[in-house]
Short mmCIF file of C-alpha atoms and ligand atoms in Angstrom, two decimals:
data_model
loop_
_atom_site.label_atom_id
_atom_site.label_comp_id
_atom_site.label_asym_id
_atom_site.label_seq_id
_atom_site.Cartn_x
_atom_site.Cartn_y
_atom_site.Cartn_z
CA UNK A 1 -2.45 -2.80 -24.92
CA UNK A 2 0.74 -4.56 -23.91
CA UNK A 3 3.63 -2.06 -22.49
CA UNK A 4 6.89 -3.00 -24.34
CA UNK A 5 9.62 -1.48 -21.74
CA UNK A 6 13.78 -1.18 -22.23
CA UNK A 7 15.78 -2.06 -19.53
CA UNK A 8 19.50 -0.75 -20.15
CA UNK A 9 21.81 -2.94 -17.42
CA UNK A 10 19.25 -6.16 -17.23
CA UNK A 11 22.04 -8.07 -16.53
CA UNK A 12 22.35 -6.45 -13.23
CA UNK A 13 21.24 -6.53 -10.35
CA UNK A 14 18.43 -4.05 -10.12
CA UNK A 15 17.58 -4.86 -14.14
CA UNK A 16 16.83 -8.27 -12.93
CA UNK A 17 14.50 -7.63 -10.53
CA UNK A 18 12.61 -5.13 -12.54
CA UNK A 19 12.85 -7.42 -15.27
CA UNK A 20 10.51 -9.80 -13.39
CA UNK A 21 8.85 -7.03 -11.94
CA UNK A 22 7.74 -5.83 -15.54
CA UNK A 23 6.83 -9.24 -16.61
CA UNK A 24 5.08 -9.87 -13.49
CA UNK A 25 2.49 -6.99 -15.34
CA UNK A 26 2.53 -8.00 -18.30
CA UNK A 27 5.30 -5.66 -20.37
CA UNK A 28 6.70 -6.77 -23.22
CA UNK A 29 10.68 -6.81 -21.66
CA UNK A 30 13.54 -5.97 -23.86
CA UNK A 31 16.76 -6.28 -22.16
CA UNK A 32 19.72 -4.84 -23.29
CA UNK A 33 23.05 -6.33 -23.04
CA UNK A 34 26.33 -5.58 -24.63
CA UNK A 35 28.98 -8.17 -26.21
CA UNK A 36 31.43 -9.79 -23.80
CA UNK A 37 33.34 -12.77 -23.81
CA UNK A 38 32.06 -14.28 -20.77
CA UNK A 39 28.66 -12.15 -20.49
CA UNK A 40 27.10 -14.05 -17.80
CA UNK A 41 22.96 -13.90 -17.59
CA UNK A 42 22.90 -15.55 -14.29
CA UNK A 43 20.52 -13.09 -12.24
CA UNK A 44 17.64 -13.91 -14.65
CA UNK A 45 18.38 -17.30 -14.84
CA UNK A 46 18.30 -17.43 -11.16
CA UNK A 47 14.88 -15.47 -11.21
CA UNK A 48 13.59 -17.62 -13.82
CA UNK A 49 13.17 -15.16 -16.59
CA UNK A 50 16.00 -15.21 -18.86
CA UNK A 51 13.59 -17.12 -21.91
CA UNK A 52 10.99 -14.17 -21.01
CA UNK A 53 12.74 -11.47 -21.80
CA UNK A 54 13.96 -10.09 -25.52
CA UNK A 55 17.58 -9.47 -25.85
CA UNK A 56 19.33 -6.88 -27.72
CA UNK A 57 23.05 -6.10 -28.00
CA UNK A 58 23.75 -1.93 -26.79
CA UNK A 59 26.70 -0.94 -26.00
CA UNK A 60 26.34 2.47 -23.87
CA UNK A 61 28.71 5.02 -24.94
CA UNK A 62 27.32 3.69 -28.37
CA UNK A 63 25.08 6.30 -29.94
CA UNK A 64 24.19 4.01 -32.99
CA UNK A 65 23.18 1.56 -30.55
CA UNK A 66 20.57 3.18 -28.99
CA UNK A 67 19.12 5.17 -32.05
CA UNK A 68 18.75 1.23 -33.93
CA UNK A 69 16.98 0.04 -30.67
CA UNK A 70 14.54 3.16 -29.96
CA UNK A 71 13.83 2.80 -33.63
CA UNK A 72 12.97 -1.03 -33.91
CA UNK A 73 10.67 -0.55 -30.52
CA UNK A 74 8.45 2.03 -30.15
CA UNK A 75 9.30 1.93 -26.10
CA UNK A 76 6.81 3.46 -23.76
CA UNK A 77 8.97 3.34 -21.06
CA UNK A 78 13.08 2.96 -21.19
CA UNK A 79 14.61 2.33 -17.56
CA UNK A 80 18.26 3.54 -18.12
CA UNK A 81 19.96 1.06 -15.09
CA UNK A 82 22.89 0.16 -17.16
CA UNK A 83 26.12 1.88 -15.79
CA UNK A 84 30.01 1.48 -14.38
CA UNK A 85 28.92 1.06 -11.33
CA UNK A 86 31.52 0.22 -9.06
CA UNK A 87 32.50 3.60 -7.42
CA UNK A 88 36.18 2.53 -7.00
CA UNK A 89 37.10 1.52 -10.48
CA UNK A 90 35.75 4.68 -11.01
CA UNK A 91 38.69 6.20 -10.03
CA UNK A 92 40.87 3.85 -12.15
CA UNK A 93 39.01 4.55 -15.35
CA UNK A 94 37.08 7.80 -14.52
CA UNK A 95 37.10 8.67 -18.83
CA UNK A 96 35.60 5.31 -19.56
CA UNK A 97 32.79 5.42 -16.58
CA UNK A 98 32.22 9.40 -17.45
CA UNK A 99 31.37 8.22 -20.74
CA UNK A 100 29.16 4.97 -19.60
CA UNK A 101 27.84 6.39 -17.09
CA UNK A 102 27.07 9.80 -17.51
CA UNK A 103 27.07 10.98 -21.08
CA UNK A 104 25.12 7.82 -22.26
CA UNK A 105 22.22 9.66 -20.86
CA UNK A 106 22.09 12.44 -23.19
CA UNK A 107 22.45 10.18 -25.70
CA UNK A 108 19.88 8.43 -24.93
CA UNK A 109 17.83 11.41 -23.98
CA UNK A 110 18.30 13.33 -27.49
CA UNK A 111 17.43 10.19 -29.24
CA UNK A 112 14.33 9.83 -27.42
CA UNK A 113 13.59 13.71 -28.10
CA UNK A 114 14.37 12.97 -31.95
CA UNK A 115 12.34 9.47 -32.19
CA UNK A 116 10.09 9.43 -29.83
CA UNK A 117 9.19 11.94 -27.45
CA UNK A 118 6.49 10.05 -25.80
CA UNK A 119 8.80 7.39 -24.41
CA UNK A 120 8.65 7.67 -20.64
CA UNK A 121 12.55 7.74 -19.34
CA UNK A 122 13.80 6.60 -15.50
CA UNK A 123 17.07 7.30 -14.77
CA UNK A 124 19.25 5.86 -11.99
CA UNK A 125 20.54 8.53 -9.58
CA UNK A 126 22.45 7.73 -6.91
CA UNK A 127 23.21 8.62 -3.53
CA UNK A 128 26.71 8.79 -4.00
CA UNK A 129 26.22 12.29 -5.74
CA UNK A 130 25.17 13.48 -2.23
CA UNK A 131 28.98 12.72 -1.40
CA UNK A 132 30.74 14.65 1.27
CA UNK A 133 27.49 15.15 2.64
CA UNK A 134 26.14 19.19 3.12
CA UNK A 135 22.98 17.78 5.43
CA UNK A 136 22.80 15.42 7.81
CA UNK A 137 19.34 13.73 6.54
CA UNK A 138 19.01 13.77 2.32
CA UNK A 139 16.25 14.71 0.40
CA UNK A 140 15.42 15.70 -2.88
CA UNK A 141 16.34 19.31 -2.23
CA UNK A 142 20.19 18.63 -0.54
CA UNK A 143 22.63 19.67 -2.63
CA UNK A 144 25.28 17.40 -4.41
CA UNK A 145 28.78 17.26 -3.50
CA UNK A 146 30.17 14.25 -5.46
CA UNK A 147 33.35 12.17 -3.93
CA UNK A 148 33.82 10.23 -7.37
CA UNK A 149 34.39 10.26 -11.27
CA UNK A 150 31.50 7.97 -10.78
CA UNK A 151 29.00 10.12 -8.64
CA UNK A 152 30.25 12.73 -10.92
CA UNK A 153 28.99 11.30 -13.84
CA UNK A 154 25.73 10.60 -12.03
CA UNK A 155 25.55 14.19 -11.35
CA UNK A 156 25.59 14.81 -15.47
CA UNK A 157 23.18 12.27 -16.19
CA UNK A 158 20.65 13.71 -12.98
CA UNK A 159 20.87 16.96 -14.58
CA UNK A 160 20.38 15.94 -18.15
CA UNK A 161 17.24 14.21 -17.02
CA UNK A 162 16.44 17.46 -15.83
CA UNK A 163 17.18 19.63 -18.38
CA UNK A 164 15.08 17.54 -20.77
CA UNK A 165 12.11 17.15 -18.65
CA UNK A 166 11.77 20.90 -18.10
CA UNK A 167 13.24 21.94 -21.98
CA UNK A 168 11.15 19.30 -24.24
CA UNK A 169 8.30 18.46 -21.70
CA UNK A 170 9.35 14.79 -21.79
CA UNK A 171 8.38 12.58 -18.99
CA UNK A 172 12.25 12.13 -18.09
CA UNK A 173 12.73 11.33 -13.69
CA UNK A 174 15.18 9.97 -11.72
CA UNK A 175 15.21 7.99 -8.79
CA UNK A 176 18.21 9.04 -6.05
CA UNK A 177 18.40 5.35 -5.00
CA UNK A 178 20.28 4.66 -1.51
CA UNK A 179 22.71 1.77 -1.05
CA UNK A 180 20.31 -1.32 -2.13
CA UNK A 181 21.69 -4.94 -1.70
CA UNK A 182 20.70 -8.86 -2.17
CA UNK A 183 20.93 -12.21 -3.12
CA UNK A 184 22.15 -10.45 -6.60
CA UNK A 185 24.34 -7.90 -5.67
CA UNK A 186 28.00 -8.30 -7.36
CA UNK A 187 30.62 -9.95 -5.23
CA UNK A 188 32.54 -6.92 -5.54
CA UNK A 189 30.23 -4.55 -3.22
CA UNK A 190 30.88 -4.71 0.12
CA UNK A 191 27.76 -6.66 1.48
CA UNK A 192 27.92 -9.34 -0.85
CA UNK A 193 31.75 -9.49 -0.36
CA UNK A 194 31.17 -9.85 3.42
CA UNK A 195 28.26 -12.20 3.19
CA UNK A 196 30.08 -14.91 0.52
CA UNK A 197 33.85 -14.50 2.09
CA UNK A 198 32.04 -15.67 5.44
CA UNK A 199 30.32 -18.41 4.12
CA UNK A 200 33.56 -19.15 2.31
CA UNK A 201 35.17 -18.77 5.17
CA UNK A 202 32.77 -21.44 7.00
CA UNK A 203 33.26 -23.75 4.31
CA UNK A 204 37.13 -24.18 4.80
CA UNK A 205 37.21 -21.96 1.35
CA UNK A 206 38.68 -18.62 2.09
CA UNK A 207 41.34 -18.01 5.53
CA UNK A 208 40.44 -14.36 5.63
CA UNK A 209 38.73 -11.64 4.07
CA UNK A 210 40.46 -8.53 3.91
CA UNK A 211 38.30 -5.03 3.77
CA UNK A 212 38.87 -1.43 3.48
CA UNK A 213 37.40 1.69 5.43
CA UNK A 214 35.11 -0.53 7.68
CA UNK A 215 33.57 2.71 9.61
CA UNK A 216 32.17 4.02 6.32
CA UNK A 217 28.16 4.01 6.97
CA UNK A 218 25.06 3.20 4.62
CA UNK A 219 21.59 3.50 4.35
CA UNK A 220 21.41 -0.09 2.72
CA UNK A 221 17.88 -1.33 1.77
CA UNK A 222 16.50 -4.35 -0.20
CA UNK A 223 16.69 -3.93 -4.06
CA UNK A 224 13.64 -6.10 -4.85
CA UNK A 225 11.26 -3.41 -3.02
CA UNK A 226 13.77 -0.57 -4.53
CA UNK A 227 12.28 -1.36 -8.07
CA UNK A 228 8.85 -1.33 -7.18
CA UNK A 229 9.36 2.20 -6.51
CA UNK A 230 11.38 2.86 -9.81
CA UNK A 231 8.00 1.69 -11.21
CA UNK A 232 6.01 3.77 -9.91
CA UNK A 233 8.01 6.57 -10.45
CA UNK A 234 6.79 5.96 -14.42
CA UNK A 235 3.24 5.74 -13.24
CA UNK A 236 2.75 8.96 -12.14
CA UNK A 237 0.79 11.91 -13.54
CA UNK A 238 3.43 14.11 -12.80
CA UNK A 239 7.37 13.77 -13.58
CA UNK A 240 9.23 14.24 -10.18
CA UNK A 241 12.03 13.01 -9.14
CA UNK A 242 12.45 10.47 -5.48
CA UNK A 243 14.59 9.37 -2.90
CA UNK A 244 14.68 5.77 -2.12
CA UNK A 245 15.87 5.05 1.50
CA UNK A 246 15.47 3.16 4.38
CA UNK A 247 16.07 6.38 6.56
CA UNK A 248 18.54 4.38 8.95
CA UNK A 249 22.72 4.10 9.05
CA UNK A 250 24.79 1.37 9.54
CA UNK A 251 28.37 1.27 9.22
CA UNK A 252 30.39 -1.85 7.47
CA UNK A 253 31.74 -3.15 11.02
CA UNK A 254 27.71 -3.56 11.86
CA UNK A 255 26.93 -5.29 8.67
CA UNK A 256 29.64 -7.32 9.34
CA UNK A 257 28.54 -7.99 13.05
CA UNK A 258 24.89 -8.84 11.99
CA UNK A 259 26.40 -11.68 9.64
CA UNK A 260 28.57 -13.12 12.17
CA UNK A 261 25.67 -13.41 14.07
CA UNK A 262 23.50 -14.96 11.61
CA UNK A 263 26.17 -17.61 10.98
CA UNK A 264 26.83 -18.00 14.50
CA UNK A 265 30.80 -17.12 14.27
CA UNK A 266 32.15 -16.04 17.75
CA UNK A 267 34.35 -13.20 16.87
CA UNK A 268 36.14 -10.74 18.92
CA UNK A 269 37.69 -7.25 17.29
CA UNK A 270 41.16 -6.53 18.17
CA UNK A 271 43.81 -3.88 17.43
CA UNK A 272 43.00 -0.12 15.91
CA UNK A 273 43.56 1.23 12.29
CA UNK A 274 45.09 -0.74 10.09
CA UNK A 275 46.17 -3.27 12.60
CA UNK A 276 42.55 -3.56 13.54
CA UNK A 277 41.23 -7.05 12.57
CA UNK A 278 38.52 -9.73 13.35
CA UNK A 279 39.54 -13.12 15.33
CA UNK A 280 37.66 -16.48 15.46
CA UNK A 281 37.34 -16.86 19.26
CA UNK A 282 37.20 -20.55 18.98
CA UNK A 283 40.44 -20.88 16.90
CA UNK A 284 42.30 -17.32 17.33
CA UNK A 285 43.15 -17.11 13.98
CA UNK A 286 42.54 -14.08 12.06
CA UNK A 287 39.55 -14.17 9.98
CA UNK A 288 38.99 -10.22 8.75
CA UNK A 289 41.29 -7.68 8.40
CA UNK A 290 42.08 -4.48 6.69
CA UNK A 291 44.33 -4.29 3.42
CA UNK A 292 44.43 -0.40 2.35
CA UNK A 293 44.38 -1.58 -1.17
CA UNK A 294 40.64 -1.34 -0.59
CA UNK A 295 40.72 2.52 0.63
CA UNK A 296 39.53 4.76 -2.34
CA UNK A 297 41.44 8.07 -2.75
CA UNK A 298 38.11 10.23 -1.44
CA UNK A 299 35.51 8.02 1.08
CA UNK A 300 31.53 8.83 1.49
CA UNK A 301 32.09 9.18 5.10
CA UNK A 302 27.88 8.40 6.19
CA UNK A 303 24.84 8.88 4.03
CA UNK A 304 20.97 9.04 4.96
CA UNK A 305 18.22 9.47 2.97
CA UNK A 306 14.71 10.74 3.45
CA UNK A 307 12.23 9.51 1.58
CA UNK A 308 9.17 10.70 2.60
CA UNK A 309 7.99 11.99 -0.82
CA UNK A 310 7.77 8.44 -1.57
CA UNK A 311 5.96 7.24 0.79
CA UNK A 312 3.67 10.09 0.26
CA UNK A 313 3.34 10.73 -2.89
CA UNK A 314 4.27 6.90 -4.55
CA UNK A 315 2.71 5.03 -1.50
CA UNK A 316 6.18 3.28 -1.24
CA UNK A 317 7.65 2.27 2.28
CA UNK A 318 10.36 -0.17 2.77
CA UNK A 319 9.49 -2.65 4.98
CA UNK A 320 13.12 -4.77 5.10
CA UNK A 321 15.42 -3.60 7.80
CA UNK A 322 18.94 -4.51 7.80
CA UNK A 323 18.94 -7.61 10.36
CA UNK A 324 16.43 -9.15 8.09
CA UNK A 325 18.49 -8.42 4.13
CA UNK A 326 21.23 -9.99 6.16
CA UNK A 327 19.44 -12.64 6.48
CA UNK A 328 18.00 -12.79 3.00
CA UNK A 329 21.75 -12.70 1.49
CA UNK A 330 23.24 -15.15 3.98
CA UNK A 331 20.38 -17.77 3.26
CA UNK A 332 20.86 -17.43 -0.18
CA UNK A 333 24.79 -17.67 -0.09
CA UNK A 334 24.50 -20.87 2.13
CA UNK A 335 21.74 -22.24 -0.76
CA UNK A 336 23.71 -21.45 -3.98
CA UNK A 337 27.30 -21.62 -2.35
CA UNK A 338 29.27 -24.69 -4.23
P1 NAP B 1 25.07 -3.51 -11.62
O1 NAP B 1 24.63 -4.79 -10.99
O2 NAP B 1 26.51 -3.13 -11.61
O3 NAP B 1 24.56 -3.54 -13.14
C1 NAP B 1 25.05 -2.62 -14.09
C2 NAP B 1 24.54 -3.03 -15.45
O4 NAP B 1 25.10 -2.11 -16.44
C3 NAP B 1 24.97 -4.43 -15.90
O5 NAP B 1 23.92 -5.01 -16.60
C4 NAP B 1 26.14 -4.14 -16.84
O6 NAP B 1 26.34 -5.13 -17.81
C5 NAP B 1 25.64 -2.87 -17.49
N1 NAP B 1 26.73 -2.14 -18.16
C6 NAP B 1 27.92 -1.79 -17.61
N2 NAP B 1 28.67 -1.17 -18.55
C7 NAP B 1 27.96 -1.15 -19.69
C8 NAP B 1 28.19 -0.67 -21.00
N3 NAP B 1 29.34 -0.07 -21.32
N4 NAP B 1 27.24 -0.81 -21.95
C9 NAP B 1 26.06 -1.43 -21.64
N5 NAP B 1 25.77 -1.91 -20.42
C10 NAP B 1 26.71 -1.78 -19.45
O7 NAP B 1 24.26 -2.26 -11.01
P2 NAP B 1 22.94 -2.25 -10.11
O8 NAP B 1 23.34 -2.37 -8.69
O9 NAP B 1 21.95 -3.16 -10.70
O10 NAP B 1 22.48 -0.74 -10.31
C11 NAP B 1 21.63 -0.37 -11.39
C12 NAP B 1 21.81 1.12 -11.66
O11 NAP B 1 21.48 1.87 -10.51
C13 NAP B 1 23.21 1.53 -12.04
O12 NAP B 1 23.11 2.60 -12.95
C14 NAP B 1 23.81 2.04 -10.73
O13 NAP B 1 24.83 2.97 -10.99
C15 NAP B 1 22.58 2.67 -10.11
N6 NAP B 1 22.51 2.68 -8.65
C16 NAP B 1 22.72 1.54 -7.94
C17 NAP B 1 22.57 1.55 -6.56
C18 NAP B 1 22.76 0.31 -5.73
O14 NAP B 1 22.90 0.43 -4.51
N7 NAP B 1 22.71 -0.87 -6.31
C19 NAP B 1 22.19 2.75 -5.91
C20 NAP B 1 21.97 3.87 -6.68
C21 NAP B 1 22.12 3.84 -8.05
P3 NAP B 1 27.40 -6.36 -17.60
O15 NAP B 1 26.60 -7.44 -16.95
O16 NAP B 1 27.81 -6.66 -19.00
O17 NAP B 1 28.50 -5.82 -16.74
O1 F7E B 2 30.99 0.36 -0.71
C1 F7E B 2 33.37 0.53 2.07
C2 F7E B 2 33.56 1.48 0.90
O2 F7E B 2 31.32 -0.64 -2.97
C3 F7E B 2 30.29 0.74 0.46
C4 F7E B 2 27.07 1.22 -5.72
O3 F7E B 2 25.95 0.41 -5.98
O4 F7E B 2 26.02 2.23 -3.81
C5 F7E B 2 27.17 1.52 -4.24
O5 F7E B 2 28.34 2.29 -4.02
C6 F7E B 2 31.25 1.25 1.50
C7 F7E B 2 32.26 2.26 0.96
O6 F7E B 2 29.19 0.61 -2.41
C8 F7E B 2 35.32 -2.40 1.31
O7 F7E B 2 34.74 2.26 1.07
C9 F7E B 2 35.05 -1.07 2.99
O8 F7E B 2 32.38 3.32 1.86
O9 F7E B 2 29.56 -1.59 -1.45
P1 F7E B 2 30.29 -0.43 -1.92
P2 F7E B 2 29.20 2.18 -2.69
O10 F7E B 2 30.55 2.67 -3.01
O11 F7E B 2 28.47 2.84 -1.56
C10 F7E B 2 25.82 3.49 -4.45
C11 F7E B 2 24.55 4.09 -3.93
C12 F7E B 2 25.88 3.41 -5.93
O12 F7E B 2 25.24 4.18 -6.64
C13 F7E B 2 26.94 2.52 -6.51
O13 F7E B 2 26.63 2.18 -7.86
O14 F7E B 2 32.00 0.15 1.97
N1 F7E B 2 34.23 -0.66 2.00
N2 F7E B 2 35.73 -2.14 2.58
C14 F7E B 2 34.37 -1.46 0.94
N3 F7E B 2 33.75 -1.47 -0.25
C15 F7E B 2 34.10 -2.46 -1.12
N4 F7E B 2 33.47 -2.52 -2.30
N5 F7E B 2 35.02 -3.40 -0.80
C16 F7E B 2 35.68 -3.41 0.39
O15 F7E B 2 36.54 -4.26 0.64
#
């Protein structure tokens, strides 16, 4: 019998990849999207998938929404990926993204309990709720000390998933994914924003690219291997929940060092704080520097994860390291960049 899966967020990054991921086994895919004037369904297009999936319109903090949806489908699995994601509008509209991003899961989660209590339910944790960080390495176990209306919210929906797995015996899990970047990560996030304003910068597009906290670190892996595991998570006997890492640290000034190598841009850093900035050694003009604009009012100073229940328990390993994703995103930017 053919799986018929909800992806909440398809239209994002991870959603996309999952999307084809699901296909790839032969789900029946139903995407859901919500009403926008310029709603953009470029990530499928670009995987080749956007006629393959079945759209629906669901709004998030809608609770109608998702009650008409679980009861048109009988889902057996819904992956809840659609959020506010962006951890520093967060602090602009922190009512909006608690609402989006955290509550939505109950809602979704009491409508499964009152439909359909069989549906299998993946929810995307984050390691932004590990925050101002309490351990050094995170696991599973480390407690949360969120930085963020957004990580906050994550928080509520981590526990909700909780609280109805161990109340209503409903296969509910979540997935405490570390930074996870590509090709299809929104220009906004730092990677991407480094990797395109280089290449725009290359292309006689963009003069210079202007960052924020450049020392801030990340365990950044690939997101196409991050959904395999958010599969798998589903296919278990068991509901547990899993952190997805690579287990290694880089700060933004290394990312940023990796893709000036890649692109073969002979840079020198100069000056300290906010005077610190990035010159082109061949023409000494600037070509990064630091606008505080882009400081958030509390930072997520380093974060590493641990995921060894993964690879034990899931069989899941990543096998991209960061010299290589850079890679991945910068040959992708140079194909697509017009
Ligand atoms: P993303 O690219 O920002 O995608 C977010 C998705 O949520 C988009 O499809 C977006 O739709 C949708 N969405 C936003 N607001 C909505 C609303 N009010 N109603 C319905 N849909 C809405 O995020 P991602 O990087 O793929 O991440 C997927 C999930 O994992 C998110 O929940 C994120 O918080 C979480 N997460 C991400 C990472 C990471 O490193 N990427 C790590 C840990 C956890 P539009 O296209 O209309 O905006
Ligand atoms: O920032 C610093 C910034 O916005 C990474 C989301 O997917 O991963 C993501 O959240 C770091 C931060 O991602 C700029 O201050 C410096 O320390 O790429 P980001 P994030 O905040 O870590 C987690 C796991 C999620 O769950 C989220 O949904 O980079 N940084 N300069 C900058 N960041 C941005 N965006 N722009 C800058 O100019």
């Amino acid at each position: 019998m053919k799986k018929t899966a909800l992806i909440t967020g398809i239209s994002g990054q991870d959603g996309a990849y999952l999307a084809k991921l699901l296909l790839n086994k032969n789900y029946k895919v139903i995407g859901s999207d919500r009403r926008s004037s310029r709603a953009s369904l470029w990530r499928l297009k670009r995987l080749g998938i956007e006629k393959k999936v079945i759209m629906e319109e669901l709004e998030l903090s809608e609770l109608y929404d998702i009650k008409r949806l679980v009861q048109k489908y009988k889902f057996n699995e819904i992956y809840n990926l659609g959020a506010q994601s962006f951890v520093k509008s967060s602090f602009n509209s922190p009512l909006y993204t608690s609402n989006v991003t955290g509550t939505s899961v109950l809602k979704i989660l009491e409508t499964i309990r009152e439909i359909n209590p069989k549906t299998k339910f993946y929810q995307a944790s984050s390691s932004e709720m590990y925050g101002k960080v309490v351990e050094k390495i995170q696991n599973e176990n480390t407690n949360f000390n969120p930085q963020s209306p957004y990580a906050i919210a994550k928080v509520f929906g981590h526990y909700t998933t909780k609280l109805y797995r161990e109340s209503y015996n409903i296969f509910a899990v979540s997935g405490i994914l570390f930074n996870h970047e590509s090709p299809l990560r929104g220009e906004e996030f730092v990677t991407r924003k480094i990797t395109l304003g280089l290449v725009k910068i290359i292309k006689g597009d963009l003069k210079c690219l202007e960052l924020g906290n450049i020392y801030a670190k990340r365990d950044w892996g690939y997101a196409k291997e991050y959904v395999e595991a958010i599969w798998k998570m589903l296919q278990q006997k068991k509901p547990e929940d899993f952190v997805i890492s690579t287990g290694k640290t880089f700060s933004v000034k290394q990312f940023i060092n990796e893709t000036l190598k890649f692109l073969k841009i002979n840079g020198k850093w100069i000056g300290k704080g906010l005077n610190e900035r990035l010159i082109n050694k061949r023409n000494g003009k600037t070509i990064i520097k630091i606008n505080p604009k882009f400081f958030r009012p509390a930072e997520v100073d380093i974060l590493i994860g641990d995921s060894s229940k993964a690879h034990k328990v899931l069989k899941w390993k990543p096998r991209v390291k960061l010299k290589e994703l850079v890679k991945i995103m910068l040959e992708s930017e140079l194909k697509f960049y017009n």
